[in-house]
Amino acid sequence: MGEQEENVGSPSPLRGLPRTPRPTLPVINKHVKHEMAAFTCVLFILFCTGEGHVQEGRGPHLQYHSATLPPPSPPQLDPSHSADVTALAGKTAILNCRVHNVNNKTVSWVRHRDIHLLTVGRYTYTSDQRFRALHEDDSDDWLLKINYVQPRDSGVYECQVSTTPPMSHFIRLRVVEPHTHILGGPDLHVNTGSTINLTCLVEYSPEPPDFIFWSHNNKIISYDSSRGGVTVILEKGDLTTSTLLIQKARGSDSGHYDCSPSNAAPANVTVHVLNGEHPAAMQHGGQSAYTNSSLGNILFLLVLLAVLQTTVK
Protein backbone atom coordinates (compact mmCIF):
# COMPACT_ATOMS: atom_id res chain seq x y z
CA MET A 1 0.00 0.00 0.00
CA GLY A 2 2.81 2.36 0.81
CA GLU A 3 4.61 1.62 -2.41
CA GLN A 4 1.49 2.36 -4.44
CA GLU A 5 1.05 5.66 -2.72
CA GLU A 6 4.66 6.48 -3.33
CA ASN A 7 4.31 5.76 -7.04
CA VAL A 8 1.16 7.83 -7.33
CA GLY A 9 2.72 10.83 -5.80
CA SER A 10 5.97 10.64 -7.84
CA PRO A 11 6.28 13.25 -10.60
CA SER A 12 5.68 12.20 -14.32
CA PRO A 13 8.83 11.67 -16.32
CA LEU A 14 7.40 14.00 -19.09
CA ARG A 15 6.97 16.97 -16.86
CA GLY A 16 10.51 17.98 -16.99
CA LEU A 17 10.81 17.97 -20.82
CA PRO A 18 10.59 21.30 -22.69
CA ARG A 19 7.26 21.88 -24.59
CA THR A 20 7.31 22.35 -28.41
CA PRO A 21 5.31 25.41 -29.39
CA ARG A 22 2.27 24.82 -31.73
CA PRO A 23 2.57 26.24 -35.30
CA THR A 24 0.50 29.34 -35.79
CA LEU A 25 -1.01 30.56 -39.10
CA PRO A 26 -0.01 34.04 -40.18
CA VAL A 27 -2.75 36.58 -39.58
CA ILE A 28 -4.06 37.93 -42.92
CA ASN A 29 -5.59 41.30 -43.08
CA LYS A 30 -9.29 41.26 -44.02
CA HIS A 31 -8.66 43.77 -46.81
CA VAL A 32 -6.05 41.45 -48.32
CA LYS A 33 -8.49 38.58 -48.14
CA HIS A 34 -11.06 40.53 -50.13
CA GLU A 35 -8.51 41.50 -52.78
CA MET A 36 -7.36 37.89 -53.16
CA ALA A 37 -10.96 36.68 -53.52
CA ALA A 38 -11.67 39.33 -56.15
CA PHE A 39 -8.50 38.45 -58.03
CA THR A 40 -9.45 34.77 -58.01
CA CYS A 41 -12.88 35.57 -59.40
CA VAL A 42 -11.36 37.70 -62.16
CA LEU A 43 -9.00 34.90 -63.16
CA PHE A 44 -11.88 32.43 -63.19
CA ILE A 45 -13.94 34.70 -65.45
CA LEU A 46 -10.99 35.21 -67.79
CA PHE A 47 -10.43 31.47 -67.96
CA CYS A 48 -14.06 30.74 -68.76
CA THR A 49 -14.63 33.50 -71.30
CA GLY A 50 -11.17 33.76 -72.85
CA GLU A 51 -11.80 37.51 -73.25
CA GLY A 52 -8.88 38.78 -71.18
CA HIS A 53 -5.10 38.72 -71.05
CA VAL A 54 -2.41 39.68 -68.58
CA GLN A 55 -0.24 42.62 -69.45
CA GLU A 56 3.23 42.72 -68.01
CA GLY A 57 3.37 44.70 -64.80
CA ARG A 58 -0.28 45.63 -64.92
CA GLY A 59 -2.27 42.53 -64.00
CA PRO A 60 -5.33 41.16 -65.77
CA HIS A 61 -7.44 43.31 -68.01
CA LEU A 62 -10.90 42.50 -69.40
CA GLN A 63 -11.61 43.30 -73.02
CA TYR A 64 -15.29 43.44 -74.04
CA HIS A 65 -16.20 42.86 -77.66
CA SER A 66 -19.70 44.15 -78.36
CA ALA A 67 -20.87 42.04 -81.34
CA THR A 68 -23.63 43.90 -83.23
CA LEU A 69 -25.91 41.48 -85.11
CA PRO A 70 -27.57 42.71 -88.31
CA PRO A 71 -31.31 43.32 -88.00
CA PRO A 72 -33.53 40.51 -89.33
CA SER A 73 -34.99 40.88 -92.80
CA PRO A 74 -38.51 42.31 -92.77
CA PRO A 75 -41.48 40.09 -93.70
CA GLN A 76 -42.22 39.90 -97.41
CA LEU A 77 -45.45 38.80 -99.08
CA ASP A 78 -45.24 36.60 -102.17
CA PRO A 79 -48.24 37.39 -104.41
CA SER A 80 -47.19 34.79 -107.01
CA HIS A 81 -48.12 32.02 -104.56
CA SER A 82 -51.14 33.83 -103.11
CA ALA A 83 -53.45 33.97 -106.11
CA ASP A 84 -57.24 34.21 -106.38
CA VAL A 85 -59.19 30.98 -105.97
CA THR A 86 -62.18 29.51 -107.82
CA ALA A 87 -63.91 26.68 -105.96
CA LEU A 88 -66.89 24.47 -106.66
CA ALA A 89 -69.88 24.75 -104.37
CA GLY A 90 -69.91 21.98 -101.79
CA LYS A 91 -66.20 21.28 -102.15
CA THR A 92 -63.12 22.53 -100.24
CA ALA A 93 -61.41 25.86 -100.92
CA ILE A 94 -57.85 26.57 -99.76
CA LEU A 95 -56.54 30.14 -99.74
CA ASN A 96 -52.76 30.41 -99.49
CA CYS A 97 -50.77 33.39 -98.20
CA ARG A 98 -47.00 33.00 -98.55
CA VAL A 99 -44.94 35.25 -96.26
CA HIS A 100 -41.13 35.14 -96.22
CA ASN A 101 -39.14 36.16 -93.11
CA VAL A 102 -42.19 36.22 -90.87
CA ASN A 103 -39.89 36.06 -87.79
CA ASN A 104 -41.93 36.91 -84.67
CA LYS A 105 -44.80 38.50 -86.58
CA THR A 106 -48.31 37.05 -86.81
CA VAL A 107 -50.29 36.22 -89.95
CA SER A 108 -54.07 36.63 -89.77
CA TRP A 109 -57.02 36.11 -92.12
CA VAL A 110 -59.90 38.61 -92.28
CA ARG A 111 -63.14 38.27 -94.28
CA HIS A 112 -64.01 41.62 -95.84
CA ARG A 113 -67.72 41.00 -96.27
CA ASP A 114 -68.32 41.56 -92.56
CA ILE A 115 -64.79 42.51 -91.39
CA HIS A 116 -64.69 39.27 -89.43
CA LEU A 117 -61.40 38.03 -87.96
CA LEU A 118 -61.17 34.38 -88.95
CA THR A 119 -57.69 33.22 -87.86
CA VAL A 120 -54.64 34.48 -85.99
CA GLY A 121 -51.53 32.39 -86.55
CA ARG A 122 -52.59 28.77 -86.12
CA TYR A 123 -55.71 29.61 -84.14
CA THR A 124 -59.23 29.94 -85.55
CA TYR A 125 -61.44 32.73 -84.19
CA THR A 126 -64.84 31.94 -85.70
CA SER A 127 -67.68 29.74 -84.61
CA ASP A 128 -68.14 28.54 -88.20
CA GLN A 129 -66.44 25.16 -88.05
CA ARG A 130 -65.97 25.10 -91.82
CA PHE A 131 -63.03 27.51 -91.41
CA ARG A 132 -59.64 26.33 -90.23
CA ALA A 133 -56.11 27.80 -90.04
CA LEU A 134 -53.28 25.60 -91.33
CA HIS A 135 -49.52 26.13 -91.02
CA GLU A 136 -46.57 23.75 -90.88
CA ASP A 137 -43.25 24.40 -89.17
CA ASP A 138 -40.47 25.75 -91.42
CA SER A 139 -43.08 26.72 -94.01
CA ASP A 140 -43.81 30.17 -95.42
CA ASP A 141 -47.39 29.23 -96.33
CA TRP A 142 -50.30 30.30 -94.11
CA LEU A 143 -53.47 28.59 -95.29
CA LEU A 144 -57.14 29.29 -94.78
CA LYS A 145 -59.17 26.13 -95.41
CA ILE A 146 -62.93 26.36 -96.00
CA ASN A 147 -64.90 23.12 -96.14
CA TYR A 148 -68.20 22.83 -98.00
CA VAL A 149 -67.93 26.28 -99.56
CA GLN A 150 -71.16 28.02 -100.51
CA PRO A 151 -71.84 30.84 -102.99
CA ARG A 152 -72.25 33.20 -100.00
CA ASP A 153 -68.56 32.55 -99.16
CA SER A 154 -67.54 34.35 -102.34
CA GLY A 155 -65.72 37.64 -101.84
CA VAL A 156 -62.45 39.21 -100.74
CA TYR A 157 -60.27 37.74 -97.97
CA GLU A 158 -57.35 39.66 -96.47
CA CYS A 159 -54.07 38.09 -95.38
CA GLN A 160 -52.56 40.48 -92.83
CA VAL A 161 -49.07 40.52 -91.26
CA SER A 162 -48.70 42.24 -87.87
CA THR A 163 -46.00 44.70 -88.91
CA THR A 164 -46.13 48.45 -88.22
CA PRO A 165 -48.04 49.49 -90.24
CA PRO A 166 -49.67 46.13 -91.07
CA MET A 167 -48.92 44.46 -94.41
CA SER A 168 -51.92 43.15 -96.36
CA HIS A 169 -52.61 41.00 -99.39
CA PHE A 170 -56.10 40.50 -100.81
CA ILE A 171 -57.36 37.24 -102.30
CA ARG A 172 -60.69 36.90 -104.08
CA LEU A 173 -62.64 33.67 -103.64
CA ARG A 174 -65.16 32.76 -106.32
CA VAL A 175 -67.58 29.93 -105.57
CA VAL A 176 -69.30 28.54 -108.67
CA GLU A 177 -72.06 26.00 -109.19
CA PRO A 178 -72.48 23.56 -112.09
CA HIS A 179 -74.02 25.37 -115.05
CA THR A 180 -75.66 24.07 -118.23
CA HIS A 181 -76.43 26.04 -121.36
CA ILE A 182 -77.08 25.42 -125.06
CA LEU A 183 -75.27 27.48 -127.67
CA GLY A 184 -77.48 29.61 -129.89
CA GLY A 185 -80.45 29.70 -127.54
CA PRO A 186 -83.08 30.48 -126.56
CA ASP A 187 -84.38 30.18 -130.17
CA LEU A 188 -82.78 28.54 -133.15
CA HIS A 189 -84.08 28.75 -136.76
CA VAL A 190 -83.09 26.20 -139.40
CA ASN A 191 -84.29 25.44 -142.92
CA THR A 192 -86.04 22.26 -143.91
CA GLY A 193 -83.60 19.60 -145.07
CA SER A 194 -80.62 21.11 -143.22
CA THR A 195 -78.92 19.64 -140.13
CA ILE A 196 -80.00 20.66 -136.65
CA ASN A 197 -76.85 21.13 -134.54
CA LEU A 198 -77.44 21.60 -130.81
CA THR A 199 -74.40 21.92 -128.53
CA CYS A 200 -74.87 21.61 -124.76
CA LEU A 201 -72.10 22.75 -122.37
CA VAL A 202 -71.77 21.64 -118.72
CA GLU A 203 -69.40 23.94 -116.78
CA TYR A 204 -68.08 24.05 -113.21
CA SER A 205 -69.08 20.48 -112.48
CA PRO A 206 -67.18 18.76 -109.65
CA GLU A 207 -66.78 15.81 -112.01
CA PRO A 208 -68.00 15.04 -115.53
CA PRO A 209 -71.64 13.91 -115.65
CA ASP A 210 -72.24 10.19 -115.98
CA PHE A 211 -74.75 10.83 -118.75
CA ILE A 212 -76.64 13.58 -120.57
CA PHE A 213 -80.19 13.04 -121.81
CA TRP A 214 -81.68 14.93 -124.75
CA SER A 215 -85.44 15.28 -124.94
CA HIS A 216 -87.80 16.69 -127.57
CA ASN A 217 -91.09 18.10 -126.33
CA ASN A 218 -90.58 16.32 -122.96
CA LYS A 219 -89.88 12.95 -124.63
CA ILE A 220 -86.41 11.42 -124.41
CA ILE A 221 -84.85 11.20 -127.86
CA SER A 222 -84.19 7.65 -129.02
CA TYR A 223 -81.08 7.48 -131.15
CA ASP A 224 -82.13 4.24 -132.84
CA SER A 225 -85.70 5.29 -133.63
CA SER A 226 -87.28 4.80 -137.04
CA ARG A 227 -86.73 8.48 -137.78
CA GLY A 228 -83.00 7.88 -138.17
CA GLY A 229 -80.28 10.46 -138.77
CA VAL A 230 -79.93 11.26 -135.04
CA THR A 231 -76.40 11.32 -133.56
CA VAL A 232 -75.01 12.40 -130.19
CA ILE A 233 -71.32 13.19 -129.57
CA LEU A 234 -70.23 13.36 -125.91
CA GLU A 235 -66.86 14.75 -124.76
CA LYS A 236 -66.19 14.65 -121.00
CA GLY A 237 -63.73 16.83 -119.12
CA ASP A 238 -63.57 20.01 -117.04
CA LEU A 239 -65.93 21.35 -119.71
CA THR A 240 -68.28 18.57 -120.84
CA THR A 241 -69.82 18.93 -124.29
CA SER A 242 -72.78 17.02 -125.75
CA THR A 243 -73.69 17.66 -129.38
CA LEU A 244 -77.03 16.56 -130.85
CA LEU A 245 -77.12 16.25 -134.66
CA ILE A 246 -80.41 15.73 -136.49
CA GLN A 247 -80.02 15.36 -140.25
CA LYS A 248 -82.57 16.41 -142.84
CA ALA A 249 -84.65 18.56 -140.55
CA ARG A 250 -88.40 18.44 -141.07
CA GLY A 251 -91.33 20.32 -139.64
CA SER A 252 -91.99 17.69 -136.99
CA ASP A 253 -88.49 18.37 -135.59
CA SER A 254 -89.58 21.82 -134.44
CA GLY A 255 -90.24 22.24 -130.76
CA HIS A 256 -88.68 22.36 -127.32
CA TYR A 257 -85.33 20.59 -126.74
CA ASP A 258 -83.86 19.92 -123.27
CA CYS A 259 -80.29 18.98 -122.34
CA SER A 260 -80.32 17.24 -118.93
CA PRO A 261 -76.93 16.30 -117.32
CA SER A 262 -76.89 13.79 -114.46
CA ASN A 263 -75.25 16.25 -112.03
CA ALA A 264 -76.50 19.68 -113.07
CA ALA A 265 -79.66 21.59 -113.88
CA PRO A 266 -81.04 21.21 -117.43
CA ALA A 267 -80.94 23.79 -120.22
CA ASN A 268 -83.36 24.21 -123.11
CA VAL A 269 -83.74 25.75 -126.54
CA THR A 270 -86.63 26.15 -128.99
CA VAL A 271 -86.00 25.00 -132.58
CA HIS A 272 -88.00 26.43 -135.50
CA VAL A 273 -87.80 24.43 -138.76
CA LEU A 274 -88.74 26.76 -141.63
CA ASN A 275 -90.33 25.53 -144.83
CA GLY A 276 -89.39 28.34 -147.20
CA GLU A 277 -90.96 31.09 -145.10
CA HIS A 278 -88.87 33.84 -143.51
CA PRO A 279 -89.42 35.07 -139.98
CA ALA A 280 -89.57 38.80 -139.30
CA ALA A 281 -86.10 38.66 -137.82
CA MET A 282 -83.80 35.63 -137.99
CA GLN A 283 -80.90 35.38 -135.55
CA HIS A 284 -77.46 34.94 -137.07
CA GLY A 285 -74.67 35.05 -134.54
CA GLY A 286 -76.75 37.12 -132.11
CA GLN A 287 -77.67 39.75 -134.74
CA SER A 288 -80.96 40.24 -136.56
CA ALA A 289 -81.19 40.15 -140.35
CA TYR A 290 -84.07 41.90 -142.06
CA THR A 291 -86.13 39.89 -144.59
CA ASN A 292 -87.18 41.08 -148.04
CA SER A 293 -90.69 41.95 -146.84
CA SER A 294 -89.39 44.10 -144.02
CA LEU A 295 -87.02 45.91 -146.38
CA GLY A 296 -89.95 46.56 -148.73
CA ASN A 297 -91.94 48.09 -145.94
CA ILE A 298 -89.07 50.38 -145.05
CA LEU A 299 -88.70 51.55 -148.66
CA PHE A 300 -92.44 52.23 -148.85
CA LEU A 301 -92.28 54.38 -145.72
CA LEU A 302 -89.32 56.34 -147.09
CA VAL A 303 -91.16 57.04 -150.35
CA LEU A 304 -94.26 58.09 -148.43
CA LEU A 305 -92.25 60.52 -146.34
CA ALA A 306 -90.68 62.01 -149.44
CA VAL A 307 -94.10 62.54 -151.01
CA LEU A 308 -95.44 64.19 -147.89
CA GLN A 309 -92.50 66.57 -147.71
CA THR A 310 -93.02 67.55 -151.37
CA THR A 311 -96.73 68.16 -150.78
CA VAL A 312 -96.05 70.37 -147.79
CA LYS A 313 -93.66 72.54 -149.78
Coordinates of C-alpha atoms in Angstrom, one line a residue:
M1 CA 0.0 0.0 0.0
G2 CA 2.8 2.4 0.8
E3 CA 4.6 1.6 -2.4
Q4 CA 1.5 2.4 -4.4
E5 CA 1.0 5.7 -2.7
E6 CA 4.7 6.5 -3.3
N7 CA 4.3 5.8 -7.0
V8 CA 1.2 7.8 -7.3
G9 CA 2.7 10.8 -5.8
S10 CA 6.0 10.6 -7.8
P11 CA 6.3 13.2 -10.6
S12 CA 5.7 12.2 -14.3
P13 CA 8.8 11.7 -16.3
L14 CA 7.4 14.0 -19.1
R15 CA 7.0 17.0 -16.9
G16 CA 10.5 18.0 -17.0
L17 CA 10.8 18.0 -20.8
P18 CA 10.6 21.3 -22.7
R19 CA 7.3 21.9 -24.6
T20 CA 7.3 22.4 -28.4
P21 CA 5.3 25.4 -29.4
R22 CA 2.3 24.8 -31.7
P23 CA 2.6 26.2 -35.3
T24 CA 0.5 29.3 -35.8
L25 CA -1.0 30.6 -39.1
P26 CA 0.0 34.0 -40.2
V27 CA -2.7 36.6 -39.6
I28 CA -4.1 37.9 -42.9
N29 CA -5.6 41.3 -43.1
K30 CA -9.3 41.3 -44.0
H31 CA -8.7 43.8 -46.8
V32 CA -6.1 41.5 -48.3
K33 CA -8.5 38.6 -48.1
H34 CA -11.1 40.5 -50.1
E35 CA -8.5 41.5 -52.8
M36 CA -7.4 37.9 -53.2
A37 CA -11.0 36.7 -53.5
A38 CA -11.7 39.3 -56.1
F39 CA -8.5 38.5 -58.0
T40 CA -9.5 34.8 -58.0
C41 CA -12.9 35.6 -59.4
V42 CA -11.4 37.7 -62.2
L43 CA -9.0 34.9 -63.2
F44 CA -11.9 32.4 -63.2
I45 CA -13.9 34.7 -65.4
L46 CA -11.0 35.2 -67.8
F47 CA -10.4 31.5 -68.0
C48 CA -14.1 30.7 -68.8
T49 CA -14.6 33.5 -71.3
G50 CA -11.2 33.8 -72.8
E51 CA -11.8 37.5 -73.3
G52 CA -8.9 38.8 -71.2
H53 CA -5.1 38.7 -71.0
V54 CA -2.4 39.7 -68.6
Q55 CA -0.2 42.6 -69.5
E56 CA 3.2 42.7 -68.0
G57 CA 3.4 44.7 -64.8
R58 CA -0.3 45.6 -64.9
G59 CA -2.3 42.5 -64.0
P60 CA -5.3 41.2 -65.8
H61 CA -7.4 43.3 -68.0
L62 CA -10.9 42.5 -69.4
Q63 CA -11.6 43.3 -73.0
Y64 CA -15.3 43.4 -74.0
H65 CA -16.2 42.9 -77.7
S66 CA -19.7 44.1 -78.4
A67 CA -20.9 42.0 -81.3
T68 CA -23.6 43.9 -83.2
L69 CA -25.9 41.5 -85.1
P70 CA -27.6 42.7 -88.3
P71 CA -31.3 43.3 -88.0
P72 CA -33.5 40.5 -89.3
S73 CA -35.0 40.9 -92.8
P74 CA -38.5 42.3 -92.8
P75 CA -41.5 40.1 -93.7
Q76 CA -42.2 39.9 -97.4
L77 CA -45.5 38.8 -99.1
D78 CA -45.2 36.6 -102.2
P79 CA -48.2 37.4 -104.4
S80 CA -47.2 34.8 -107.0
H81 CA -48.1 32.0 -104.6
S82 CA -51.1 33.8 -103.1
A83 CA -53.5 34.0 -106.1
D84 CA -57.2 34.2 -106.4
V85 CA -59.2 31.0 -106.0
T86 CA -62.2 29.5 -107.8
A87 CA -63.9 26.7 -106.0
L88 CA -66.9 24.5 -106.7
A89 CA -69.9 24.8 -104.4
G90 CA -69.9 22.0 -101.8
K91 CA -66.2 21.3 -102.1
T92 CA -63.1 22.5 -100.2
A93 CA -61.4 25.9 -100.9
I94 CA -57.8 26.6 -99.8
L95 CA -56.5 30.1 -99.7
N96 CA -52.8 30.4 -99.5
C97 CA -50.8 33.4 -98.2
R98 CA -47.0 33.0 -98.5
V99 CA -44.9 35.3 -96.3
H100 CA -41.1 35.1 -96.2
N101 CA -39.1 36.2 -93.1
V102 CA -42.2 36.2 -90.9
N103 CA -39.9 36.1 -87.8
N104 CA -41.9 36.9 -84.7
K105 CA -44.8 38.5 -86.6
T106 CA -48.3 37.1 -86.8
V107 CA -50.3 36.2 -89.9
S108 CA -54.1 36.6 -89.8
W109 CA -57.0 36.1 -92.1
V110 CA -59.9 38.6 -92.3
R111 CA -63.1 38.3 -94.3
H112 CA -64.0 41.6 -95.8
R113 CA -67.7 41.0 -96.3
D114 CA -68.3 41.6 -92.6
I115 CA -64.8 42.5 -91.4
H116 CA -64.7 39.3 -89.4
L117 CA -61.4 38.0 -88.0
L118 CA -61.2 34.4 -89.0
T119 CA -57.7 33.2 -87.9
V120 CA -54.6 34.5 -86.0
G121 CA -51.5 32.4 -86.6
R122 CA -52.6 28.8 -86.1
Y123 CA -55.7 29.6 -84.1
T124 CA -59.2 29.9 -85.5
Y125 CA -61.4 32.7 -84.2
T126 CA -64.8 31.9 -85.7
S127 CA -67.7 29.7 -84.6
D128 CA -68.1 28.5 -88.2
Q129 CA -66.4 25.2 -88.1
R130 CA -66.0 25.1 -91.8
F131 CA -63.0 27.5 -91.4
R132 CA -59.6 26.3 -90.2
A133 CA -56.1 27.8 -90.0
L134 CA -53.3 25.6 -91.3
H135 CA -49.5 26.1 -91.0
E136 CA -46.6 23.8 -90.9
D137 CA -43.2 24.4 -89.2
D138 CA -40.5 25.7 -91.4
S139 CA -43.1 26.7 -94.0
D140 CA -43.8 30.2 -95.4
D141 CA -47.4 29.2 -96.3
W142 CA -50.3 30.3 -94.1
L143 CA -53.5 28.6 -95.3
L144 CA -57.1 29.3 -94.8
K145 CA -59.2 26.1 -95.4
I146 CA -62.9 26.4 -96.0
N147 CA -64.9 23.1 -96.1
Y148 CA -68.2 22.8 -98.0
V149 CA -67.9 26.3 -99.6
Q150 CA -71.2 28.0 -100.5
P151 CA -71.8 30.8 -103.0
R152 CA -72.2 33.2 -100.0
D153 CA -68.6 32.6 -99.2
S154 CA -67.5 34.4 -102.3
G155 CA -65.7 37.6 -101.8
V156 CA -62.5 39.2 -100.7
Y157 CA -60.3 37.7 -98.0
E158 CA -57.3 39.7 -96.5
C159 CA -54.1 38.1 -95.4
Q160 CA -52.6 40.5 -92.8
V161 CA -49.1 40.5 -91.3
S162 CA -48.7 42.2 -87.9
T163 CA -46.0 44.7 -88.9
T164 CA -46.1 48.4 -88.2
P165 CA -48.0 49.5 -90.2
P166 CA -49.7 46.1 -91.1
M167 CA -48.9 44.5 -94.4
S168 CA -51.9 43.1 -96.4
H169 CA -52.6 41.0 -99.4
F170 CA -56.1 40.5 -100.8
I171 CA -57.4 37.2 -102.3
R172 CA -60.7 36.9 -104.1
L173 CA -62.6 33.7 -103.6
R174 CA -65.2 32.8 -106.3
V175 CA -67.6 29.9 -105.6
V176 CA -69.3 28.5 -108.7
E177 CA -72.1 26.0 -109.2
P178 CA -72.5 23.6 -112.1
H179 CA -74.0 25.4 -115.0
T180 CA -75.7 24.1 -118.2
H181 CA -76.4 26.0 -121.4
I182 CA -77.1 25.4 -125.1
L183 CA -75.3 27.5 -127.7
G184 CA -77.5 29.6 -129.9
G185 CA -80.4 29.7 -127.5
P186 CA -83.1 30.5 -126.6
D187 CA -84.4 30.2 -130.2
L188 CA -82.8 28.5 -133.2
H189 CA -84.1 28.8 -136.8
V190 CA -83.1 26.2 -139.4
N191 CA -84.3 25.4 -142.9
T192 CA -86.0 22.3 -143.9
G193 CA -83.6 19.6 -145.1
S194 CA -80.6 21.1 -143.2
T195 CA -78.9 19.6 -140.1
I196 CA -80.0 20.7 -136.7
N197 CA -76.9 21.1 -134.5
L198 CA -77.4 21.6 -130.8
T199 CA -74.4 21.9 -128.5
C200 CA -74.9 21.6 -124.8
L201 CA -72.1 22.7 -122.4
V202 CA -71.8 21.6 -118.7
E203 CA -69.4 23.9 -116.8
Y204 CA -68.1 24.1 -113.2
S205 CA -69.1 20.5 -112.5
P206 CA -67.2 18.8 -109.6
E207 CA -66.8 15.8 -112.0
P208 CA -68.0 15.0 -115.5
P209 CA -71.6 13.9 -115.7
D210 CA -72.2 10.2 -116.0
F211 CA -74.7 10.8 -118.8
I212 CA -76.6 13.6 -120.6
F213 CA -80.2 13.0 -121.8
W214 CA -81.7 14.9 -124.7
S215 CA -85.4 15.3 -124.9
H216 CA -87.8 16.7 -127.6
N217 CA -91.1 18.1 -126.3
N218 CA -90.6 16.3 -123.0
K219 CA -89.9 13.0 -124.6
I220 CA -86.4 11.4 -124.4
I221 CA -84.9 11.2 -127.9
S222 CA -84.2 7.6 -129.0
Y223 CA -81.1 7.5 -131.1
D224 CA -82.1 4.2 -132.8
S225 CA -85.7 5.3 -133.6
S226 CA -87.3 4.8 -137.0
R227 CA -86.7 8.5 -137.8
G228 CA -83.0 7.9 -138.2
G229 CA -80.3 10.5 -138.8
V230 CA -79.9 11.3 -135.0
T231 CA -76.4 11.3 -133.6
V232 CA -75.0 12.4 -130.2
I233 CA -71.3 13.2 -129.6
L234 CA -70.2 13.4 -125.9
E235 CA -66.9 14.8 -124.8
K236 CA -66.2 14.6 -121.0
G237 CA -63.7 16.8 -119.1
D238 CA -63.6 20.0 -117.0
L239 CA -65.9 21.3 -119.7
T240 CA -68.3 18.6 -120.8
T241 CA -69.8 18.9 -124.3
S242 CA -72.8 17.0 -125.7
T243 CA -73.7 17.7 -129.4
L244 CA -77.0 16.6 -130.9
L245 CA -77.1 16.2 -134.7
I246 CA -80.4 15.7 -136.5
Q247 CA -80.0 15.4 -140.2
K248 CA -82.6 16.4 -142.8
A249 CA -84.6 18.6 -140.5
R250 CA -88.4 18.4 -141.1
G251 CA -91.3 20.3 -139.6
S252 CA -92.0 17.7 -137.0
D253 CA -88.5 18.4 -135.6
S254 CA -89.6 21.8 -134.4
G255 CA -90.2 22.2 -130.8
H256 CA -88.7 22.4 -127.3
Y257 CA -85.3 20.6 -126.7
D258 CA -83.9 19.9 -123.3
C259 CA -80.3 19.0 -122.3
S260 CA -80.3 17.2 -118.9
P261 CA -76.9 16.3 -117.3
S262 CA -76.9 13.8 -114.5
N263 CA -75.3 16.2 -112.0
A264 CA -76.5 19.7 -113.1
A265 CA -79.7 21.6 -113.9
P266 CA -81.0 21.2 -117.4
A267 CA -80.9 23.8 -120.2
N268 CA -83.4 24.2 -123.1
V269 CA -83.7 25.7 -126.5
T270 CA -86.6 26.1 -129.0
V271 CA -86.0 25.0 -132.6
H272 CA -88.0 26.4 -135.5
V273 CA -87.8 24.4 -138.8
L274 CA -88.7 26.8 -141.6
N275 CA -90.3 25.5 -144.8
G276 CA -89.4 28.3 -147.2
E277 CA -91.0 31.1 -145.1
H278 CA -88.9 33.8 -143.5
P279 CA -89.4 35.1 -140.0
A280 CA -89.6 38.8 -139.3
A281 CA -86.1 38.7 -137.8
M282 CA -83.8 35.6 -138.0
Q283 CA -80.9 35.4 -135.5
H284 CA -77.5 34.9 -137.1
G285 CA -74.7 35.0 -134.5
G286 CA -76.8 37.1 -132.1
Q287 CA -77.7 39.8 -134.7
S288 CA -81.0 40.2 -136.6
A289 CA -81.2 40.2 -140.4
Y290 CA -84.1 41.9 -142.1
T291 CA -86.1 39.9 -144.6
N292 CA -87.2 41.1 -148.0
S293 CA -90.7 41.9 -146.8
S294 CA -89.4 44.1 -144.0
L295 CA -87.0 45.9 -146.4
G296 CA -89.9 46.6 -148.7
N297 CA -91.9 48.1 -145.9
I298 CA -89.1 50.4 -145.1
L299 CA -88.7 51.5 -148.7
F300 CA -92.4 52.2 -148.8
L301 CA -92.3 54.4 -145.7
L302 CA -89.3 56.3 -147.1
V303 CA -91.2 57.0 -150.4
L304 CA -94.3 58.1 -148.4
L305 CA -92.3 60.5 -146.3
A306 CA -90.7 62.0 -149.4
V307 CA -94.1 62.5 -151.0
L308 CA -95.4 64.2 -147.9
Q309 CA -92.5 66.6 -147.7
T310 CA -93.0 67.5 -151.4
T311 CA -96.7 68.2 -150.8
V312 CA -96.0 70.4 -147.8
K313 CA -93.7 72.5 -149.8

